[in-house]
CSV table of C-alpha atoms in Angstrom, one decimal:
chain,number,residue,atom,x,y,z
A,1,UNK,CA,85.4,75.4,109.2
A,2,UNK,CA,86.8,78.6,110.5
A,3,UNK,CA,84.2,81.4,110.8
A,4,UNK,CA,84.2,84.9,112.2
A,5,UNK,CA,80.7,86.2,112.7
A,6,UNK,CA,80.2,89.9,113.6
A,7,UNK,CA,77.4,91.7,115.2
A,8,UNK,CA,74.9,93.7,113.2
A,9,UNK,CA,74.8,97.2,111.8
A,10,UNK,CA,74.8,100.1,114.2
A,11,UNK,CA,73.7,103.8,114.0
A,12,UNK,CA,75.2,106.1,116.5
A,13,UNK,CA,75.2,109.8,117.1
A,14,UNK,CA,78.4,111.9,117.1
A,15,UNK,CA,80.2,111.7,120.5
A,16,UNK,CA,78.8,108.2,121.3
A,17,UNK,CA,80.6,104.9,121.5
A,18,UNK,CA,80.1,101.7,119.6
A,19,UNK,CA,81.1,98.1,120.5
A,20,UNK,CA,81.3,95.5,117.7
A,21,UNK,CA,81.7,91.8,118.4
A,22,UNK,CA,83.4,89.1,116.5
A,23,UNK,CA,82.5,85.5,117.4
A,24,UNK,CA,85.1,82.9,116.3
A,25,UNK,CA,84.4,79.2,115.6
A,26,UNK,CA,86.1,76.3,114.0
A,27,UNK,CA,89.5,76.8,115.6
A,28,UNK,CA,91.1,77.4,119.0
A,29,UNK,CA,90.4,81.1,119.7
A,30,UNK,CA,93.4,81.7,121.8
A,31,UNK,CA,95.9,80.4,119.2
A,32,UNK,CA,95.5,83.3,116.7
A,33,UNK,CA,95.6,87.1,117.0
A,34,UNK,CA,92.6,89.1,116.1
A,35,UNK,CA,92.8,92.3,114.0
A,36,UNK,CA,90.3,95.0,113.4
A,37,UNK,CA,90.2,96.8,110.0
A,38,UNK,CA,87.8,99.4,108.7
A,39,UNK,CA,86.8,100.7,105.3
A,40,UNK,CA,84.9,103.9,104.7
A,41,UNK,CA,82.6,103.8,101.6
A,42,UNK,CA,84.6,103.9,98.5
A,43,UNK,CA,87.9,104.1,100.4
A,44,UNK,CA,90.7,101.8,101.2
A,45,UNK,CA,91.4,99.4,104.1
A,46,UNK,CA,92.7,100.9,107.3
A,47,UNK,CA,94.3,98.8,110.0
A,48,UNK,CA,93.1,99.7,113.5
A,49,UNK,CA,94.8,97.3,115.9
A,50,UNK,CA,95.3,93.7,117.0
A,51,UNK,CA,95.0,91.6,120.1
A,52,UNK,CA,96.6,88.4,121.3
A,53,UNK,CA,93.5,86.6,122.8
A,54,UNK,CA,95.8,84.4,124.9
A,55,UNK,CA,97.6,87.2,126.8
A,56,UNK,CA,95.1,90.0,126.1
A,57,UNK,CA,98.0,92.1,124.9
A,58,UNK,CA,96.9,94.8,122.3
A,59,UNK,CA,98.6,97.1,119.8
A,60,UNK,CA,96.8,100.0,118.3
A,61,UNK,CA,97.5,102.2,115.3
A,62,UNK,CA,98.7,105.6,116.4
A,63,UNK,CA,95.7,107.2,114.7
A,64,UNK,CA,93.3,105.4,117.1
A,65,UNK,CA,95.3,105.4,120.3
A,66,UNK,CA,93.1,106.6,123.2
A,67,UNK,CA,89.9,106.1,121.3
A,68,UNK,CA,89.8,102.4,120.5
A,69,UNK,CA,89.8,99.4,122.9
A,70,UNK,CA,90.0,95.7,121.8
A,71,UNK,CA,89.0,93.1,124.3
A,72,UNK,CA,87.9,89.5,124.4
A,73,UNK,CA,85.9,86.9,126.3
A,74,UNK,CA,87.7,83.6,125.8
A,75,UNK,CA,84.9,81.7,127.4
A,76,UNK,CA,82.7,82.5,124.4
A,77,UNK,CA,85.5,82.9,121.8
A,78,UNK,CA,84.5,86.4,121.1
A,79,UNK,CA,86.6,89.6,120.4
A,80,UNK,CA,85.3,93.1,120.8
A,81,UNK,CA,86.2,96.4,119.3
A,82,UNK,CA,85.0,99.6,121.0
A,83,UNK,CA,85.5,103.0,119.4
A,84,UNK,CA,84.7,106.1,121.5
A,85,UNK,CA,84.0,109.8,120.7
A,86,UNK,CA,82.5,108.8,117.3
A,87,UNK,CA,82.7,111.3,114.5
A,88,UNK,CA,81.0,111.4,111.1
A,89,UNK,CA,84.2,110.2,109.5
A,90,UNK,CA,84.1,107.0,111.6
A,91,UNK,CA,81.2,105.9,109.4
A,92,UNK,CA,82.6,102.7,107.8
A,93,UNK,CA,82.4,98.9,107.6
A,94,UNK,CA,84.4,97.4,110.4
A,95,UNK,CA,86.0,94.0,109.9
A,96,UNK,CA,87.7,91.5,112.3
A,97,UNK,CA,90.3,89.3,110.8
A,98,UNK,CA,92.2,86.4,112.2
A,99,UNK,CA,96.0,86.2,112.1
A,100,UNK,CA,99.3,87.8,112.9
A,101,UNK,CA,101.6,88.4,110.0
A,102,UNK,CA,98.8,87.6,107.6
A,103,UNK,CA,95.0,87.7,108.0
A,104,UNK,CA,93.6,84.5,106.6
A,105,UNK,CA,90.0,84.6,107.7
A,106,UNK,CA,87.7,87.7,107.9
A,107,UNK,CA,84.4,88.5,109.4
A,108,UNK,CA,81.5,89.6,107.2
A,109,UNK,CA,81.9,93.2,108.3
A,110,UNK,CA,79.7,95.5,110.4
A,111,UNK,CA,78.5,98.8,109.1
A,112,UNK,CA,78.7,101.6,111.7
A,113,UNK,CA,76.9,104.8,110.7
A,114,UNK,CA,77.6,108.0,112.7
A,115,UNK,CA,74.9,110.6,112.0
A,116,UNK,CA,73.1,113.2,114.0
B,1,UNK,CA,102.3,105.8,109.8
B,2,UNK,CA,101.6,106.7,106.2
B,3,UNK,CA,99.8,104.2,103.9
B,4,UNK,CA,102.0,102.2,101.6
B,5,UNK,CA,101.9,103.5,98.0
B,6,UNK,CA,100.1,101.5,95.3
B,7,UNK,CA,99.1,102.6,91.8
B,8,UNK,CA,95.4,103.7,91.8
B,9,UNK,CA,94.6,101.5,88.8
B,10,UNK,CA,96.2,98.8,86.6
B,11,UNK,CA,94.6,97.3,83.6
B,12,UNK,CA,95.4,94.5,81.1
B,13,UNK,CA,93.8,92.3,78.5
B,14,UNK,CA,92.8,88.7,79.2
B,15,UNK,CA,95.8,86.4,79.1
B,16,UNK,CA,98.3,89.2,79.8
B,17,UNK,CA,100.4,89.7,83.0
B,18,UNK,CA,100.1,92.7,85.2
B,19,UNK,CA,102.1,93.8,88.2
B,20,UNK,CA,101.0,95.9,91.2
B,21,UNK,CA,103.6,97.6,93.2
B,22,UNK,CA,103.5,98.4,96.9
B,23,UNK,CA,106.1,100.9,98.1
B,24,UNK,CA,107.0,101.6,101.7
B,25,UNK,CA,110.1,102.3,103.7
B,26,UNK,CA,112.9,100.4,105.5
B,27,UNK,CA,110.6,100.6,108.6
B,28,UNK,CA,107.9,98.5,107.0
B,29,UNK,CA,108.1,96.7,103.6
B,30,UNK,CA,111.9,96.9,103.4
B,31,UNK,CA,112.5,95.7,106.9
B,32,UNK,CA,110.4,92.6,107.2
B,33,UNK,CA,109.2,89.6,105.2
B,34,UNK,CA,105.6,90.2,106.5
B,35,UNK,CA,104.0,91.6,103.4
B,36,UNK,CA,100.6,90.1,102.3
B,37,UNK,CA,98.2,90.8,99.6
B,38,UNK,CA,94.4,90.8,99.5
B,39,UNK,CA,91.8,90.7,96.8
B,40,UNK,CA,88.5,92.5,97.4
B,41,UNK,CA,85.3,92.5,95.4
B,42,UNK,CA,82.7,95.3,96.0
B,43,UNK,CA,80.7,94.7,99.1
B,44,UNK,CA,82.8,91.7,100.1
B,45,UNK,CA,85.4,91.0,102.8
B,46,UNK,CA,89.0,90.9,101.6
B,47,UNK,CA,90.6,87.6,100.7
B,48,UNK,CA,94.2,86.6,101.4
B,49,UNK,CA,96.1,86.0,98.1
B,50,UNK,CA,99.8,86.1,99.1
B,51,UNK,CA,101.5,86.0,102.5
B,52,UNK,CA,105.0,86.5,103.8
B,53,UNK,CA,106.0,88.2,100.5
B,54,UNK,CA,105.7,85.3,98.2
B,55,UNK,CA,103.7,82.4,99.7
B,56,UNK,CA,100.4,81.4,98.2
B,57,UNK,CA,97.6,80.0,100.5
B,58,UNK,CA,96.0,76.7,99.6
B,59,UNK,CA,93.3,77.3,97.0
B,60,UNK,CA,94.7,80.4,95.5
B,61,UNK,CA,95.5,80.2,91.8
B,62,UNK,CA,99.2,79.9,90.9
B,63,UNK,CA,98.6,82.8,88.5
B,64,UNK,CA,99.2,85.0,91.5
B,65,UNK,CA,102.7,85.5,92.7
B,66,UNK,CA,104.5,87.9,95.1
B,67,UNK,CA,108.0,89.3,95.4
B,68,UNK,CA,109.9,92.1,97.1
B,69,UNK,CA,113.0,94.2,96.3
B,70,UNK,CA,114.2,96.7,98.8
B,71,UNK,CA,111.3,98.9,100.0
B,72,UNK,CA,108.9,97.7,97.2
B,73,UNK,CA,106.8,94.6,97.1
B,74,UNK,CA,104.9,93.5,94.1
B,75,UNK,CA,101.9,91.3,93.2
B,76,UNK,CA,101.9,89.8,89.7
B,77,UNK,CA,98.9,88.3,88.1
B,78,UNK,CA,99.7,86.2,85.1
B,79,UNK,CA,97.2,84.9,82.5
B,80,UNK,CA,94.7,87.7,83.5
B,81,UNK,CA,91.1,86.6,83.6
B,82,UNK,CA,87.8,88.5,83.9
B,83,UNK,CA,87.4,87.2,87.5
B,84,UNK,CA,90.6,89.0,88.5
B,85,UNK,CA,88.9,92.3,88.2
B,86,UNK,CA,88.8,93.6,91.8
B,87,UNK,CA,90.6,95.8,94.2
B,88,UNK,CA,93.9,94.7,95.6
B,89,UNK,CA,95.6,95.8,98.8
B,90,UNK,CA,99.1,95.1,100.3
B,91,UNK,CA,99.8,95.3,104.0
B,92,UNK,CA,103.1,95.2,105.9
B,93,UNK,CA,104.2,94.8,109.4
B,94,UNK,CA,106.1,97.8,110.8
B,95,UNK,CA,108.8,98.6,113.2
B,96,UNK,CA,106.2,99.9,115.7
B,97,UNK,CA,104.7,96.4,115.9
B,98,UNK,CA,101.7,97.7,113.9
B,99,UNK,CA,100.5,97.0,110.4
B,100,UNK,CA,99.9,99.4,107.5
B,101,UNK,CA,97.8,98.9,104.4
B,102,UNK,CA,98.6,100.1,100.9
B,103,UNK,CA,96.4,102.7,99.2
B,104,UNK,CA,94.8,100.0,97.1
B,105,UNK,CA,94.8,99.3,93.3
B,106,UNK,CA,91.8,98.7,91.1
B,107,UNK,CA,92.5,96.1,88.5
B,108,UNK,CA,90.5,96.3,85.3
B,109,UNK,CA,90.4,93.5,82.7
B,110,UNK,CA,89.9,95.1,79.3
């Protein structure tokens, strides 16, 4: 069965970086795009960007341009999302999700807390 | 890119039908068939309910249906049940090759 398993919760200080992983199983990793979506507590979903694991091509939401990088290691079917220059308002649950025009499988979410 | 506009809340009694709207522009909702809908329970990951405007994934109840007219997409839940009480989000592909979510709608079953 398709699964996306994310890395554990992180606590970071303002100005630091965080890198969240998303390990895929149950399907051919390079056949489907990977998206990253975040959700602050009590707030809505926010799309951050996507990557084609086959080509490595990425597209980011304008809001995160220059601060987010999505990469992958196809040898271990894992995608990564790195967010730099963290601020308190980056505190959120970060999800990876499989798919292009629609996201059919989601990771369990990774809580990133930014606090001094 | 501004979030798509959804009503903050919609409510209905068991057995009734409700519709959640998702309004964008010709650069997103109106320009593409790539609108999907997600159901989310508190503390859980979103679940795909409708894709490509009106298609239902295997395993999703046929009480859920989707449509689109112009710049507005809609999710209809018929025969409302207690288990439908959740948050619902639309998302659309955009002319910038990005995606944008709706603001989210809390569905309450009275």
